[in-house]
Amino acid sequence: MVSYSSIRPHIPNILTLLRVPALFLTVLFLYLSAPWSTAVAFGLYIVAAVSDWADGYIARRDKTTSVFGALFDALIDKVLNCGLFISFLSLPGYFPNNGYLFPVLLILTREFMVTGLRLVAAVNSLVLAAERSGKWKTAVQMISINILLANRAIRDLDTENKLPQRPLDILYQTGLVCFYASAILTFTSMVFYFRKHMGLIMESAGGKKE
């Protein structure tokens, strides 16, 4: 029988991995037509976002940090947030036009390139943990997603349009501003990351850093 003591060291990694099914459940509820479904999706995303803080906190508290946790925590954050941004492109009420495709592509490009750099580091027996700039980028992405989900959930629940629209419009615009801010932070953090590890890139490419 599996005991709690045997599971406890793995709790942070379990929380990390649970964000993957949380993504699929969140998107599933976004595509349902019930007035309450977006509110459920919003709640699921909040739980997933809180787990992103909780897994790191528990790992540091219990001194169970691991290479797997350092890499997969950042990787699954990318899967979660990029999955939601892609879903927003195909759903009404999130991005107002197709022009938002380009910031999403920028975010996707950055995430794949940084993941690729981490793979290069792994081949060289190095672990590149998340930088502070990357953590800020993730935080602003999550704020943007939460605001956009909250706005859509409130509007869907207000089936009789009794709520004043001006505050909701301001909330929606705030979410879009945060999204653009996250795209800018995504780009700047990529530049910072590659500049910091240029020596590793040049060495792996067969050249030398000047």
Short mmCIF file of C-alpha atoms in Angstrom, two decimals:
data_model
loop_
_atom_site.label_atom_id
_atom_site.label_comp_id
_atom_site.label_asym_id
_atom_site.label_seq_id
_atom_site.Cartn_x
_atom_site.Cartn_y
_atom_site.Cartn_z
CA MET A 1 0.00 0.00 0.00
CA VAL A 2 1.31 3.43 -0.93
CA SER A 3 1.90 5.61 2.12
CA TYR A 4 1.80 9.38 2.42
CA SER A 5 5.48 9.45 3.39
CA SER A 6 6.41 7.81 0.09
CA ILE A 7 4.23 10.21 -1.93
CA ARG A 8 5.16 13.41 -0.07
CA PRO A 9 8.49 14.04 -1.86
CA HIS A 10 6.66 13.84 -5.19
CA ILE A 11 3.76 16.18 -4.32
CA PRO A 12 5.34 19.23 -6.04
CA ASN A 13 5.85 17.28 -9.27
CA ILE A 14 2.33 15.84 -9.06
CA LEU A 15 0.92 19.37 -8.73
CA THR A 16 2.99 20.43 -11.72
CA LEU A 17 1.77 17.57 -13.92
CA LEU A 18 -1.86 18.10 -12.91
CA ARG A 19 -1.80 21.42 -14.75
CA VAL A 20 -1.85 19.47 -18.03
CA PRO A 21 -5.30 17.88 -17.51
CA ALA A 22 -6.38 21.21 -15.99
CA LEU A 23 -5.66 22.85 -19.35
CA PHE A 24 -7.82 20.37 -21.26
CA LEU A 25 -10.66 20.66 -18.75
CA THR A 26 -10.49 24.45 -18.85
CA VAL A 27 -10.67 24.54 -22.65
CA LEU A 28 -13.46 21.95 -22.63
CA PHE A 29 -15.62 24.16 -20.41
CA LEU A 30 -14.79 27.21 -22.54
CA TYR A 31 -16.31 25.46 -25.54
CA LEU A 32 -19.51 24.46 -23.74
CA SER A 33 -22.49 26.72 -24.35
CA ALA A 34 -23.95 26.75 -20.81
CA PRO A 35 -23.95 30.19 -19.09
CA TRP A 36 -21.96 28.79 -16.16
CA SER A 37 -19.32 26.92 -18.17
CA THR A 38 -16.90 29.85 -18.51
CA ALA A 39 -17.10 30.45 -14.76
CA VAL A 40 -16.08 26.82 -14.20
CA ALA A 41 -13.21 27.25 -16.67
CA PHE A 42 -12.17 30.41 -14.80
CA GLY A 43 -12.17 28.51 -11.50
CA LEU A 44 -10.11 25.68 -12.99
CA TYR A 45 -7.53 28.11 -14.30
CA ILE A 46 -7.27 29.85 -10.94
CA VAL A 47 -6.59 26.47 -9.31
CA ALA A 48 -3.95 25.72 -11.94
CA ALA A 49 -2.33 29.14 -11.44
CA VAL A 50 -2.26 28.69 -7.66
CA SER A 51 -0.68 25.26 -8.10
CA ASP A 52 2.16 26.96 -9.99
CA TRP A 53 3.00 28.81 -6.78
CA ALA A 54 2.20 25.89 -4.50
CA ASP A 55 4.48 23.33 -6.14
CA GLY A 56 7.53 25.57 -5.80
CA TYR A 57 6.64 26.56 -2.24
CA ILE A 58 6.17 22.95 -1.12
CA ALA A 59 9.38 21.82 -2.84
CA ARG A 60 11.41 24.54 -1.12
CA ARG A 61 9.71 23.99 2.24
CA ASP A 62 10.27 20.23 2.21
CA LYS A 63 13.64 20.50 0.46
CA THR A 64 12.46 18.24 -2.35
CA THR A 65 13.50 20.41 -5.29
CA SER A 66 14.60 18.40 -8.30
CA VAL A 67 15.90 18.77 -11.84
CA PHE A 68 12.59 17.38 -13.11
CA GLY A 69 10.65 19.99 -11.15
CA ALA A 70 12.88 22.87 -12.26
CA LEU A 71 12.44 21.98 -15.92
CA PHE A 72 8.87 20.74 -16.05
CA ASP A 73 7.41 23.49 -13.89
CA ALA A 74 8.50 26.06 -16.46
CA LEU A 75 7.60 23.82 -19.42
CA ILE A 76 4.06 23.09 -18.23
CA ASP A 77 3.47 26.77 -17.49
CA LYS A 78 4.19 27.37 -21.18
CA VAL A 79 1.81 24.57 -22.23
CA LEU A 80 -0.93 25.94 -19.97
CA ASN A 81 -0.72 29.59 -20.96
CA CYS A 82 -0.06 29.03 -24.67
CA GLY A 83 -2.93 26.55 -24.78
CA LEU A 84 -5.29 29.20 -23.40
CA PHE A 85 -4.04 31.93 -25.75
CA ILE A 86 -4.52 29.64 -28.77
CA SER A 87 -8.03 28.79 -27.55
CA PHE A 88 -8.83 32.50 -27.17
CA LEU A 89 -8.05 32.99 -30.87
CA SER A 90 -10.82 30.60 -31.87
CA LEU A 91 -13.42 31.66 -29.30
CA PRO A 92 -15.61 34.78 -29.38
CA GLY A 93 -15.26 37.40 -26.66
CA TYR A 94 -11.54 37.19 -25.96
CA PHE A 95 -9.43 38.71 -28.75
CA PRO A 96 -11.36 41.30 -30.81
CA ASN A 97 -9.64 40.64 -34.15
CA ASN A 98 -7.15 38.44 -35.99
CA GLY A 99 -4.34 40.89 -35.30
CA TYR A 100 -3.86 39.22 -31.95
CA LEU A 101 -2.54 36.16 -33.78
CA PHE A 102 0.88 37.80 -34.12
CA PRO A 103 1.54 38.39 -30.39
CA VAL A 104 0.42 34.81 -29.77
CA LEU A 105 2.88 33.59 -32.43
CA LEU A 106 5.60 35.69 -30.77
CA ILE A 107 4.85 34.08 -27.42
CA LEU A 108 4.88 30.58 -28.96
CA THR A 109 8.17 31.30 -30.76
CA ARG A 110 9.82 32.49 -27.58
CA GLU A 111 8.66 29.49 -25.57
CA PHE A 112 9.93 27.00 -28.16
CA MET A 113 13.25 28.78 -28.55
CA VAL A 114 13.91 28.96 -24.81
CA THR A 115 12.91 25.31 -24.46
CA GLY A 116 15.34 24.51 -27.26
CA LEU A 117 18.10 26.37 -25.42
CA ARG A 118 17.36 24.33 -22.32
CA LEU A 119 17.67 21.15 -24.39
CA VAL A 120 21.07 22.33 -25.62
CA ALA A 121 22.07 22.93 -22.00
CA ALA A 122 20.82 19.48 -20.99
CA VAL A 123 22.99 17.85 -23.66
CA ASN A 124 25.91 19.66 -22.01
CA SER A 125 24.83 18.39 -18.54
CA LEU A 126 23.57 21.82 -17.50
CA VAL A 127 20.22 22.83 -16.04
CA LEU A 128 18.93 26.29 -16.93
CA ALA A 129 16.36 27.23 -14.34
CA ALA A 130 13.75 29.93 -14.93
CA GLU A 131 15.09 33.49 -14.77
CA ARG A 132 13.37 36.31 -12.91
CA SER A 133 12.39 37.95 -16.21
CA GLY A 134 10.74 34.71 -17.30
CA LYS A 135 8.82 34.50 -14.04
CA TRP A 136 7.53 38.05 -14.51
CA LYS A 137 6.51 37.12 -18.04
CA THR A 138 4.57 34.10 -16.79
CA ALA A 139 2.92 36.13 -14.02
CA VAL A 140 1.67 38.81 -16.44
CA GLN A 141 0.43 36.13 -18.83
CA MET A 142 -1.56 34.56 -16.01
CA ILE A 143 -2.97 37.94 -14.94
CA SER A 144 -4.08 38.57 -18.53
CA ILE A 145 -5.74 35.17 -18.84
CA ASN A 146 -7.48 35.54 -15.48
CA ILE A 147 -8.88 38.97 -16.38
CA LEU A 148 -10.11 37.84 -19.80
CA LEU A 149 -11.70 34.72 -18.32
CA ALA A 150 -13.30 36.69 -15.49
CA ASN A 151 -14.75 39.23 -17.93
CA ARG A 152 -16.22 36.50 -20.16
CA ALA A 153 -17.55 34.54 -17.18
CA ILE A 154 -19.36 37.58 -15.75
CA ARG A 155 -20.89 38.44 -19.12
CA ASP A 156 -22.05 34.85 -19.68
CA LEU A 157 -23.65 34.65 -16.24
CA ASP A 158 -25.42 37.98 -16.80
CA THR A 159 -27.94 36.39 -19.15
CA GLU A 160 -30.41 39.29 -18.83
CA ASN A 161 -27.79 42.03 -19.33
CA LYS A 162 -28.58 43.71 -16.03
CA LEU A 163 -25.01 44.60 -15.14
CA PRO A 164 -23.53 47.95 -16.27
CA GLN A 165 -21.34 47.40 -19.31
CA ARG A 166 -18.80 50.17 -18.73
CA PRO A 167 -16.95 48.41 -15.85
CA LEU A 168 -16.91 45.19 -17.87
CA ASP A 169 -15.51 47.02 -20.89
CA ILE A 170 -12.76 48.50 -18.71
CA LEU A 171 -12.00 45.04 -17.30
CA TYR A 172 -11.82 43.63 -20.82
CA GLN A 173 -9.48 46.36 -22.05
CA THR A 174 -7.28 45.85 -18.99
CA GLY A 175 -6.99 42.18 -19.90
CA LEU A 176 -5.95 43.06 -23.45
CA VAL A 177 -3.37 45.57 -22.19
CA CYS A 178 -1.95 42.91 -19.88
CA PHE A 179 -1.82 40.49 -22.81
CA TYR A 180 0.22 42.94 -24.89
CA ALA A 181 2.44 43.64 -21.88
CA SER A 182 3.02 39.89 -21.51
CA ALA A 183 3.96 39.66 -25.20
CA ILE A 184 6.52 42.46 -24.76
CA LEU A 185 7.91 40.80 -21.62
CA THR A 186 8.01 37.51 -23.49
CA PHE A 187 10.20 39.03 -26.20
CA THR A 188 12.50 40.95 -23.83
CA SER A 189 12.97 37.92 -21.57
CA MET A 190 13.96 35.83 -24.62
CA VAL A 191 16.56 38.43 -25.62
CA PHE A 192 17.90 38.52 -22.04
CA TYR A 193 17.99 34.70 -21.84
CA PHE A 194 19.88 34.26 -25.10
CA ARG A 195 22.33 37.07 -24.34
CA LYS A 196 23.09 35.56 -20.95
CA HIS A 197 23.76 32.13 -22.42
CA MET A 198 25.46 33.22 -25.65
CA GLY A 199 28.62 31.40 -24.61
CA LEU A 200 26.72 28.12 -24.39
CA ILE A 201 25.08 28.77 -27.77
CA MET A 202 28.39 29.54 -29.51
CA GLU A 203 30.12 26.56 -27.92
CA SER A 204 27.31 24.20 -28.92
CA ALA A 205 27.26 25.64 -32.45
CA GLY A 206 30.96 24.92 -32.82
CA GLY A 207 32.12 28.51 -32.58
CA LYS A 208 33.72 30.65 -29.92
CA LYS A 209 32.40 33.62 -28.08
CA GLU A 210 34.34 36.78 -28.97
#
